[in-house]
Amino acid sequence: MVFRFDYGEHSSLFTSDIYTYSETKLRELYTGGELDADMMKVPHHGIGQSSLEFIQAVSPEIAVATGYHVIDSDITSRYAAENVTLLEDIYHGYIHIASGTDGIMSVET
């Protein structure tokens, strides 16, 4: 299941365990900016996923990888190329993101 959650001025895209095929399908289905989100849960824990085109379509400020897996440097470089802050629970531990009514998104690790 992939879903987008909007709260106040912020949006989050939860990608579950999708693979590149599903990333491509989502980009084909939603061409009007519907995928754009401030925060994205990295697809499939960052294991071999996250095409540059999908990252660009979502254009998150923050991407969160869960599951205690080390993400390949090719994947992390894609996020870095788009100036996305990539947080990985294997390195950062518990990650808490809050969206306040003041329009500020805060991150606590």
JSON list of C-alpha atoms in Angstrom, two decimals, residues 60-102:
[
{"chain": "A", "resi": 60, "resn": "PRO", "atom": "CA", "xyz": [11.09, 15.28, -0.51]},
{"chain": "A", "resi": 61, "resn": "GLU", "atom": "CA", "xyz": [13.02, 17.43, 1.93]},
{"chain": "A", "resi": 62, "resn": "ILE", "atom": "CA", "xyz": [13.46, 14.41, 4.18]},
{"chain": "A", "resi": 63, "resn": "ALA", "atom": "CA", "xyz": [13.58, 10.70, 3.35]},
{"chain": "A", "resi": 64, "resn": "VAL", "atom": "CA", "xyz": [13.45, 8.07, 6.09]},
{"chain": "A", "resi": 65, "resn": "ALA", "atom": "CA", "xyz": [14.78, 4.54, 5.69]},
{"chain": "A", "resi": 66, "resn": "THR", "atom": "CA", "xyz": [13.61, 1.97, 8.22]},
{"chain": "A", "resi": 67, "resn": "GLY", "atom": "CA", "xyz": [14.55, -1.62, 8.87]},
{"chain": "A", "resi": 68, "resn": "TYR", "atom": "CA", "xyz": [18.16, -1.52, 10.01]},
{"chain": "A", "resi": 69, "resn": "HIS", "atom": "CA", "xyz": [19.57, -2.15, 6.54]},
{"chain": "A", "resi": 70, "resn": "VAL", "atom": "CA", "xyz": [22.64, -0.39, 5.21]},
{"chain": "A", "resi": 71, "resn": "ILE", "atom": "CA", "xyz": [21.63, 1.45, 2.04]},
{"chain": "A", "resi": 72, "resn": "ASP", "atom": "CA", "xyz": [23.89, 1.06, -0.96]},
{"chain": "A", "resi": 73, "resn": "SER", "atom": "CA", "xyz": [25.97, 4.16, -1.76]},
{"chain": "A", "resi": 74, "resn": "ASP", "atom": "CA", "xyz": [24.39, 4.37, -5.25]},
{"chain": "A", "resi": 75, "resn": "ILE", "atom": "CA", "xyz": [21.00, 4.91, -3.59]},
{"chain": "A", "resi": 76, "resn": "THR", "atom": "CA", "xyz": [22.25, 7.39, -0.99]},
{"chain": "A", "resi": 77, "resn": "SER", "atom": "CA", "xyz": [23.99, 9.39, -3.72]},
{"chain": "A", "resi": 78, "resn": "ARG", "atom": "CA", "xyz": [20.67, 9.75, -5.57]},
{"chain": "A", "resi": 79, "resn": "TYR", "atom": "CA", "xyz": [19.12, 11.39, -2.51]},
{"chain": "A", "resi": 80, "resn": "ALA", "atom": "CA", "xyz": [22.19, 13.56, -2.01]},
{"chain": "A", "resi": 81, "resn": "ALA", "atom": "CA", "xyz": [22.08, 14.68, -5.65]},
{"chain": "A", "resi": 82, "resn": "GLU", "atom": "CA", "xyz": [18.57, 16.03, -5.01]},
{"chain": "A", "resi": 83, "resn": "ASN", "atom": "CA", "xyz": [19.55, 17.69, -1.69]},
{"chain": "A", "resi": 84, "resn": "VAL", "atom": "CA", "xyz": [17.33, 15.34, 0.31]},
{"chain": "A", "resi": 85, "resn": "THR", "atom": "CA", "xyz": [18.16, 14.76, 3.96]},
{"chain": "A", "resi": 86, "resn": "LEU", "atom": "CA", "xyz": [18.32, 10.97, 4.25]},
{"chain": "A", "resi": 87, "resn": "LEU", "atom": "CA", "xyz": [17.78, 9.58, 7.73]},
{"chain": "A", "resi": 88, "resn": "GLU", "atom": "CA", "xyz": [18.45, 5.90, 8.38]},
{"chain": "A", "resi": 89, "resn": "ASP", "atom": "CA", "xyz": [17.37, 4.24, 11.60]},
{"chain": "A", "resi": 90, "resn": "ILE", "atom": "CA", "xyz": [20.48, 2.05, 11.52]},
{"chain": "A", "resi": 91, "resn": "TYR", "atom": "CA", "xyz": [22.54, 5.23, 12.05]},
{"chain": "A", "resi": 92, "resn": "HIS", "atom": "CA", "xyz": [20.09, 7.70, 13.60]},
{"chain": "A", "resi": 93, "resn": "GLY", "atom": "CA", "xyz": [18.03, 5.35, 15.80]},
{"chain": "A", "resi": 94, "resn": "TYR", "atom": "CA", "xyz": [14.45, 6.37, 16.49]},
{"chain": "A", "resi": 95, "resn": "ILE", "atom": "CA", "xyz": [13.31, 9.09, 14.07]},
{"chain": "A", "resi": 96, "resn": "HIS", "atom": "CA", "xyz": [10.43, 11.38, 15.01]},
{"chain": "A", "resi": 97, "resn": "ILE", "atom": "CA", "xyz": [9.12, 13.94, 12.53]},
{"chain": "A", "resi": 98, "resn": "ALA", "atom": "CA", "xyz": [6.51, 16.47, 13.58]},
{"chain": "A", "resi": 99, "resn": "SER", "atom": "CA", "xyz": [4.54, 18.94, 11.52]},
{"chain": "A", "resi": 100, "resn": "GLY", "atom": "CA", "xyz": [3.44, 21.94, 13.54]},
{"chain": "A", "resi": 101, "resn": "THR", "atom": "CA", "xyz": [0.61, 24.34, 12.92]},
{"chain": "A", "resi": 102, "resn": "ASP", "atom": "CA", "xyz": [3.28, 27.01, 12.46]}
]
